[in-house]
mmCIF file of C-alpha atoms in Angstrom:
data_model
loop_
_atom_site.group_PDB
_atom_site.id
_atom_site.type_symbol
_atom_site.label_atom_id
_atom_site.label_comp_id
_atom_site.label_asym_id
_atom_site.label_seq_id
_atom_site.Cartn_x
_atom_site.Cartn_y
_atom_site.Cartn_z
ATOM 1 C CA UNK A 1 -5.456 56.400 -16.517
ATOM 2 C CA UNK A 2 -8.747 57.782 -17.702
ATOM 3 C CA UNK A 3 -12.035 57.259 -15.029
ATOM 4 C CA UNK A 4 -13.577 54.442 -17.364
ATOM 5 C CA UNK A 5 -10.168 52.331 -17.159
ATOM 6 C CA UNK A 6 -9.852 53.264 -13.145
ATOM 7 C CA UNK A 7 -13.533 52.176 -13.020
ATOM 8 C CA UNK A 8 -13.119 48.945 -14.097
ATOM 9 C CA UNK A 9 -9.258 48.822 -12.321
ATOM 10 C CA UNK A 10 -10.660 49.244 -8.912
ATOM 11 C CA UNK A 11 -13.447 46.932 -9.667
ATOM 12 C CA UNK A 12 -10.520 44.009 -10.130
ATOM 13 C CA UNK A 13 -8.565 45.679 -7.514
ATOM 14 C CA UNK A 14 -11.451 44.470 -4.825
ATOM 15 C CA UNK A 15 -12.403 41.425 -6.481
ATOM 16 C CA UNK A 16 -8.591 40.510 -6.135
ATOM 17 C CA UNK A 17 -8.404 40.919 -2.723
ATOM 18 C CA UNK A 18 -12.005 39.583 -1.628
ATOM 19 C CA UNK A 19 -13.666 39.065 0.989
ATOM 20 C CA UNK A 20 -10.662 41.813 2.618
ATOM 21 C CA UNK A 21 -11.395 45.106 2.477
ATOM 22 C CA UNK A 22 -9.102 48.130 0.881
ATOM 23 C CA UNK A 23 -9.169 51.739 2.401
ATOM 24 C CA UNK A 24 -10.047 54.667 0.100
ATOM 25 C CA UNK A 25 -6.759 55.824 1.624
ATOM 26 C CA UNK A 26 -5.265 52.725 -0.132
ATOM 27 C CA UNK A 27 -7.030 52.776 -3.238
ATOM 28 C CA UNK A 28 -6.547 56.571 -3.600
ATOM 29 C CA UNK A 29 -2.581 55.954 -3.461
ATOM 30 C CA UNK A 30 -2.959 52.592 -5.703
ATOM 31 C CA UNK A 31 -4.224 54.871 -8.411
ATOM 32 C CA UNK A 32 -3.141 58.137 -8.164
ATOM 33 C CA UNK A 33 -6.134 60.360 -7.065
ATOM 34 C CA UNK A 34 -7.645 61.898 -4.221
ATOM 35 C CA UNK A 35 -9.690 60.085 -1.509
ATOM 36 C CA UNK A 36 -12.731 62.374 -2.432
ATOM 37 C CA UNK A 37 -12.172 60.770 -6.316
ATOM 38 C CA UNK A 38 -11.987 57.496 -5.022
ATOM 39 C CA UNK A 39 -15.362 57.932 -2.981
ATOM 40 C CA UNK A 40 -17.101 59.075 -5.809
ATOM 41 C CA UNK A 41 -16.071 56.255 -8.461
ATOM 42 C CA UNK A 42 -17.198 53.607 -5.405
ATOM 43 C CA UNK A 43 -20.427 55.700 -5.292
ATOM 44 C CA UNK A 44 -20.969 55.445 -8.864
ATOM 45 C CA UNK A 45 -20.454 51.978 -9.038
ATOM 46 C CA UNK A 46 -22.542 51.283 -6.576
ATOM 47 C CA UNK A 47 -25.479 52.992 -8.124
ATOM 48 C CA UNK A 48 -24.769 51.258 -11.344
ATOM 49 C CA UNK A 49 -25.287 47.790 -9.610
ATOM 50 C CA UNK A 50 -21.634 46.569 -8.782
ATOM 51 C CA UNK A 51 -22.022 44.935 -5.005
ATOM 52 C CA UNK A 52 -19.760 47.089 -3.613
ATOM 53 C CA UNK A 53 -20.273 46.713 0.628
ATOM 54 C CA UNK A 54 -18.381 48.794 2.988
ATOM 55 C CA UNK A 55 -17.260 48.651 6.201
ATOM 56 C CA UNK A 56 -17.055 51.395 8.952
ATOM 57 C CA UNK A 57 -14.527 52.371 11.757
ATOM 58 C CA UNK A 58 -11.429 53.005 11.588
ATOM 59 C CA UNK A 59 -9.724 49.521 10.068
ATOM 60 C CA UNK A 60 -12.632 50.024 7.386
ATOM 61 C CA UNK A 61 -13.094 50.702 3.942
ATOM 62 C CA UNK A 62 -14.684 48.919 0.897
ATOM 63 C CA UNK A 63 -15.179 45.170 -0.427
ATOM 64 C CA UNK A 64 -16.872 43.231 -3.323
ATOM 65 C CA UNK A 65 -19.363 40.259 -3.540
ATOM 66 C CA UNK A 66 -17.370 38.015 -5.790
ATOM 67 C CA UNK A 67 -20.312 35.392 -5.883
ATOM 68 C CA UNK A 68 -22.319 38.833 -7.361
ATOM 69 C CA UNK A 69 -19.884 39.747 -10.074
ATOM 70 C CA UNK A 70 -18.335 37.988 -12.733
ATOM 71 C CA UNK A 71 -14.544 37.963 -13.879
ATOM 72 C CA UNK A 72 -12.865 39.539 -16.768
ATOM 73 C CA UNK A 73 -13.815 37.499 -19.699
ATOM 74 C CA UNK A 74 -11.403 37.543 -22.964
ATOM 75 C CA UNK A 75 -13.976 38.152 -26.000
ATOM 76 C CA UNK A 76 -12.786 37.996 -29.505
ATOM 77 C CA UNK A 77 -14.486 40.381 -31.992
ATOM 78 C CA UNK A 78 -16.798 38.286 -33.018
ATOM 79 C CA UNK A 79 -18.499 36.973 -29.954
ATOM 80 C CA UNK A 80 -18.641 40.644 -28.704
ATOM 81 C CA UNK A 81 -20.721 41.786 -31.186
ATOM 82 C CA UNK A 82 -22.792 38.300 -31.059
ATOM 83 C CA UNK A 83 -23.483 39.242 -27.539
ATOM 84 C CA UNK A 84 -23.976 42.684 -28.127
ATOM 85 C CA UNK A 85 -26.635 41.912 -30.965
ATOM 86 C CA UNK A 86 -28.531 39.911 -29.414
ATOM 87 C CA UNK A 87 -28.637 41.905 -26.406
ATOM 88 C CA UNK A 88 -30.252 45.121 -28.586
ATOM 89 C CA UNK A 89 -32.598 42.180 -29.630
ATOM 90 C CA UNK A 90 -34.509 41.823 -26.418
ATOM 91 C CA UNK A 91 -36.102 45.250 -27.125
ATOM 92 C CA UNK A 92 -39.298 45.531 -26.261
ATOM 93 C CA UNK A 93 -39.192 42.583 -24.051
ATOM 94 C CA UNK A 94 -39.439 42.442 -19.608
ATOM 95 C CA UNK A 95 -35.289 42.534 -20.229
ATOM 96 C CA UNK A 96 -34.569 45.608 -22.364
ATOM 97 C CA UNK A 97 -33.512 47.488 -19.499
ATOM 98 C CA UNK A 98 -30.967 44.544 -18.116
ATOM 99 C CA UNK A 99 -30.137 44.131 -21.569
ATOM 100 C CA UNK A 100 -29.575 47.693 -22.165
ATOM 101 C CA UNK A 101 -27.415 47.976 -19.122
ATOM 102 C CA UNK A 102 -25.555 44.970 -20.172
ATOM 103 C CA UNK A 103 -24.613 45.531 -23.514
ATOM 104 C CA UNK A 104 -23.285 49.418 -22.494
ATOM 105 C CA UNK A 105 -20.967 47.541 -19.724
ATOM 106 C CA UNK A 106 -20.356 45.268 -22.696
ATOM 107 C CA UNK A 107 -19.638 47.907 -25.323
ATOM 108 C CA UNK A 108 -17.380 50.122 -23.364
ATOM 109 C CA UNK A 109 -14.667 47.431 -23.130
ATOM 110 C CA UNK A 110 -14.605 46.950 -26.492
ATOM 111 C CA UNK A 111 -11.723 48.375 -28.976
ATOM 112 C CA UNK A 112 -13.243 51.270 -31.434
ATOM 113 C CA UNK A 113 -13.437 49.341 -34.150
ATOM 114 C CA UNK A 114 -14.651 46.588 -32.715
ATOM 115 C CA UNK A 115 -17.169 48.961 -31.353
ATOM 116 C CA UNK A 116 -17.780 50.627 -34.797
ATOM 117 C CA UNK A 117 -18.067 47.321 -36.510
ATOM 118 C CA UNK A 118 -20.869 46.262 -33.603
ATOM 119 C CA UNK A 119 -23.028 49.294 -34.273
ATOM 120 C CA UNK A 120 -22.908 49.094 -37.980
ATOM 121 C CA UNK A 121 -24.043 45.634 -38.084
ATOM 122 C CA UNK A 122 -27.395 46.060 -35.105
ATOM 123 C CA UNK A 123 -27.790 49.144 -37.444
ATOM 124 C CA UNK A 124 -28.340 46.205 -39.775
ATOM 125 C CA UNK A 125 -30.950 44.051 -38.104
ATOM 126 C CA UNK A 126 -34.498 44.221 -38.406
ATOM 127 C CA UNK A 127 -37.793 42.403 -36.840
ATOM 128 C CA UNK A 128 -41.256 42.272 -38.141
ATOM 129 C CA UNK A 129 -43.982 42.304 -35.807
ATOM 130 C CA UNK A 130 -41.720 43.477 -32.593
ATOM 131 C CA UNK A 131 -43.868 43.012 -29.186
ATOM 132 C CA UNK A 132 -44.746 46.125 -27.444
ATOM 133 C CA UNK A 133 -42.795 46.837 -23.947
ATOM 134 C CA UNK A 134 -44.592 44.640 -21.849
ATOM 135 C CA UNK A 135 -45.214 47.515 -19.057
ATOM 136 C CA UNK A 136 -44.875 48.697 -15.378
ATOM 137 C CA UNK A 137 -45.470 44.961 -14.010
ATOM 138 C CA UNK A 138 -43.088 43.438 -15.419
ATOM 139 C CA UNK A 139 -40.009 44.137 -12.909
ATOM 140 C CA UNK A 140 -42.064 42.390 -10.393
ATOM 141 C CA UNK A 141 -43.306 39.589 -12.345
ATOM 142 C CA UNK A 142 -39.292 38.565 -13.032
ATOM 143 C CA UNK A 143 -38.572 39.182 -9.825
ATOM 144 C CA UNK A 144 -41.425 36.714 -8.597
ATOM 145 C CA UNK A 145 -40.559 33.761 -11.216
ATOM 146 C CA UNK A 146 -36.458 34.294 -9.911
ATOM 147 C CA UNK A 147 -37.603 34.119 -6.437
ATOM 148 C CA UNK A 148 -40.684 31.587 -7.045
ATOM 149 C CA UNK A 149 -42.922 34.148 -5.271
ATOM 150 C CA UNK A 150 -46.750 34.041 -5.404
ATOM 151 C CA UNK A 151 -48.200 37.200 -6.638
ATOM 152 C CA UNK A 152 -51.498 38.739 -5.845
ATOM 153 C CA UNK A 153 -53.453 40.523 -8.678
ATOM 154 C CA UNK A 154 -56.113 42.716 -8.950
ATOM 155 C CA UNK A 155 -57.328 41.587 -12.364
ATOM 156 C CA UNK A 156 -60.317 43.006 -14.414
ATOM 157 C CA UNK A 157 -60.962 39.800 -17.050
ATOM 158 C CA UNK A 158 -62.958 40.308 -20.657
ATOM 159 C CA UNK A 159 -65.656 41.068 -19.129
ATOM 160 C CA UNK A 160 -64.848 44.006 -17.458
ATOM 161 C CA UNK A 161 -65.575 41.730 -13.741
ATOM 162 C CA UNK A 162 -62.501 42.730 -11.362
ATOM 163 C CA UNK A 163 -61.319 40.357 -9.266
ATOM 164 C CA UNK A 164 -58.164 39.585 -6.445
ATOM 165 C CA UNK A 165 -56.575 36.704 -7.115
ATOM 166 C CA UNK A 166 -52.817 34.684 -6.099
ATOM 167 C CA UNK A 167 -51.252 33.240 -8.887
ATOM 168 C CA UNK A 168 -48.404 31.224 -8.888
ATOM 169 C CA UNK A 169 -46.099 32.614 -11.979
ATOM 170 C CA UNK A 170 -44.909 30.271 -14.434
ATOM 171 C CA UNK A 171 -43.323 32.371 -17.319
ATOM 172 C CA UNK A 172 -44.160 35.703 -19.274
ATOM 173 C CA UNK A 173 -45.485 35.042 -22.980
ATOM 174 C CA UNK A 174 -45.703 37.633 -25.871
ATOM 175 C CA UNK A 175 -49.304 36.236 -27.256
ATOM 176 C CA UNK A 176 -51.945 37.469 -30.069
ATOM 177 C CA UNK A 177 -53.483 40.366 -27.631
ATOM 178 C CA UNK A 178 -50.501 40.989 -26.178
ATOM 179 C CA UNK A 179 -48.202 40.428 -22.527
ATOM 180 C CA UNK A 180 -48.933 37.782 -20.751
ATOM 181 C CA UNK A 181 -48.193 36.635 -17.155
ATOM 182 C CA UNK A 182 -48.708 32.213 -17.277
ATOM 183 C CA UNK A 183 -49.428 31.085 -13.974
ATOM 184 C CA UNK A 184 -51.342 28.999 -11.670
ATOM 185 C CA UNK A 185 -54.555 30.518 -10.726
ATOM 186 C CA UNK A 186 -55.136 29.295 -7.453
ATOM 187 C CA UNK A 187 -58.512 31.346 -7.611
ATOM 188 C CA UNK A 188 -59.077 29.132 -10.521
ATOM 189 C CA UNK A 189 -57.316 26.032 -9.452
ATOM 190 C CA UNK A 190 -55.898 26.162 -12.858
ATOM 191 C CA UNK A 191 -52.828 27.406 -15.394
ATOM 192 C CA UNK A 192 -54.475 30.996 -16.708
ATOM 193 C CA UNK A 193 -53.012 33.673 -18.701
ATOM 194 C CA UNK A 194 -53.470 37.023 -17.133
ATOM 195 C CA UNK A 195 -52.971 40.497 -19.759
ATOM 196 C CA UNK A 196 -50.823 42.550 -17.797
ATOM 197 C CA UNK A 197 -52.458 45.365 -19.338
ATOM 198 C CA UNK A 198 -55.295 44.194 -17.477
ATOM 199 C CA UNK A 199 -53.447 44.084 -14.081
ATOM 200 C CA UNK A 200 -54.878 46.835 -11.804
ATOM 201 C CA UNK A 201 -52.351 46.198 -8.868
ATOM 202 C CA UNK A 202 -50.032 43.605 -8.286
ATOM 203 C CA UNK A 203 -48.231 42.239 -5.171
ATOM 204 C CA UNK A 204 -45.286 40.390 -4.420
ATOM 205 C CA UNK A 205 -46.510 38.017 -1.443
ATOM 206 C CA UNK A 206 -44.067 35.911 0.885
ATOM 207 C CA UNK A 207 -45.765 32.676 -0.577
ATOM 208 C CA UNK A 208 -43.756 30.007 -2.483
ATOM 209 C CA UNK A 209 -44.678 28.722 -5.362
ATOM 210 C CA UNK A 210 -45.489 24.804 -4.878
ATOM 211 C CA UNK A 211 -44.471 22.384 -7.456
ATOM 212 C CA UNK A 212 -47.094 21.173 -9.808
ATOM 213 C CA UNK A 213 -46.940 19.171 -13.067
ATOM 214 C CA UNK A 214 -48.175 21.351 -15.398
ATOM 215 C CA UNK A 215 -47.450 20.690 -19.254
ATOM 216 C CA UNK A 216 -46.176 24.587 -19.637
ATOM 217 C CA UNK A 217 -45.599 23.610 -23.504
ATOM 218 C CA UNK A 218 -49.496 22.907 -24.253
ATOM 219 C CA UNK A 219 -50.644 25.399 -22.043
ATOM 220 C CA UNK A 220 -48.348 28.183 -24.163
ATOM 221 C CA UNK A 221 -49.714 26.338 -27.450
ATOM 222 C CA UNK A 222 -53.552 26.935 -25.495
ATOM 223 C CA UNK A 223 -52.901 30.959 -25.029
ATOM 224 C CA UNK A 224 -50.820 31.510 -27.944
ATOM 225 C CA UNK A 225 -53.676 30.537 -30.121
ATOM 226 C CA UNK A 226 -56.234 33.148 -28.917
ATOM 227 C CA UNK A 227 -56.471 36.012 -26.941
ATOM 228 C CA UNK A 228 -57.828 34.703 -23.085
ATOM 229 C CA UNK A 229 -56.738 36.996 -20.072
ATOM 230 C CA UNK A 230 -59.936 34.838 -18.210
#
């Protein structure tokens, strides 16, 4: 078994068995390898995002979030390289790196020509008028909105006036002047449309966002049709 199947295998191995444990003693006889190899593939999952926990003493060893992963899904050819495609398409956008990351666990399940028919067609695709990477706030912009966070900015608006403000995040939008962060200014006591390019410093604040009735799809129509960033 090569490290990329025994990846995955041990991966299933502890999802199979969740929420019990397995020793690296264990897995290490499971697959044939050393203790020392099985500590570093846990390690390297781990760092690549799979919730791997572990447990000390000497009845320990390692276990996996099931409610964090997902199963083995059965893809036929053509839904693999749908997904894979339209992964590569949200370049440029706040998810290129999830993307990224998902379509490489995505790709390296795949048979090679599956694989070689995949790259061959995104080698295919093309957009006009791609949006540029939307920047360093973005991670904790998505983080906010998942979380329904208030954020505090330190904003500098088109007239060059710098202010600190909480906003309440609604959505990011790719408008005419460039990334925007939608939210409810509460500075403002109204939906704005902040340029993150703008964004001095930004804060993740313990607040929750309160519910409002806010008509998000005129307010995107309102900053889509001219550059603001009030």
């Amino acid at each position: 078994m090569n490290r990329t199947d025994r990846l995955y295998a041990l991966v299933e191995e502890l999802r199979a068995v969740a929420p019990r444990i397995r020793t690296a003693a264990w897995l290490a006889a499971r697959f044939e390898v050393s203790v020392r190899t099985v500590e570093r593939d846990l390690g390297a999952l781990r760092e690549a995002g799979v919730p791997i926990w572990t447990e000390a003493g000497r009845t320990g060893g390692y276990g996996l979030d099931r409610e964090r992963t997902l199963p083995p899904l059965t893809l036929t050819p053509e839904e693999a390289i749908a997904i894979t495609v339209a992964l590569r398409s949200a370049a440029g956008s706040p998810f290129a790196g999830a993307a990224e990351s998902a379509a490489r666990k995505v790709l390296a399940r795949l048979p090679s020509d599956v694989r070689d028919a995949e790259q061959h067609l995104a080698a295919r695709l093309h957009r006009v008028g791609e949006p540029e990477p939307p920047g360093v706030h973005s991670g904790l912009i998505l983080t906010a909105l998942a979380d329904r966070r208030v954020l505090r900015l330190s904003y500098v608006d088109a007239k060059g006036h710098e202010t600190e403000r909480d906003v309440e995040p609604l959505g990011l939008l790719w408008g005419p002047a460039g990334w925007y962060v939608l939210g409810w200014c509460r500075l403002r006591d109204a939906v704005r449309g902040f340029l993150l390019d703008r964004i001095r410093a930004i804060e993740l604040t313990g607040d929750r966002v309160e519910r409002r009735e806010v008509d998000l799809d005129a307010e995107l129509a309102r900053i889509s049709a001219r550059p603001l960033g009030e």
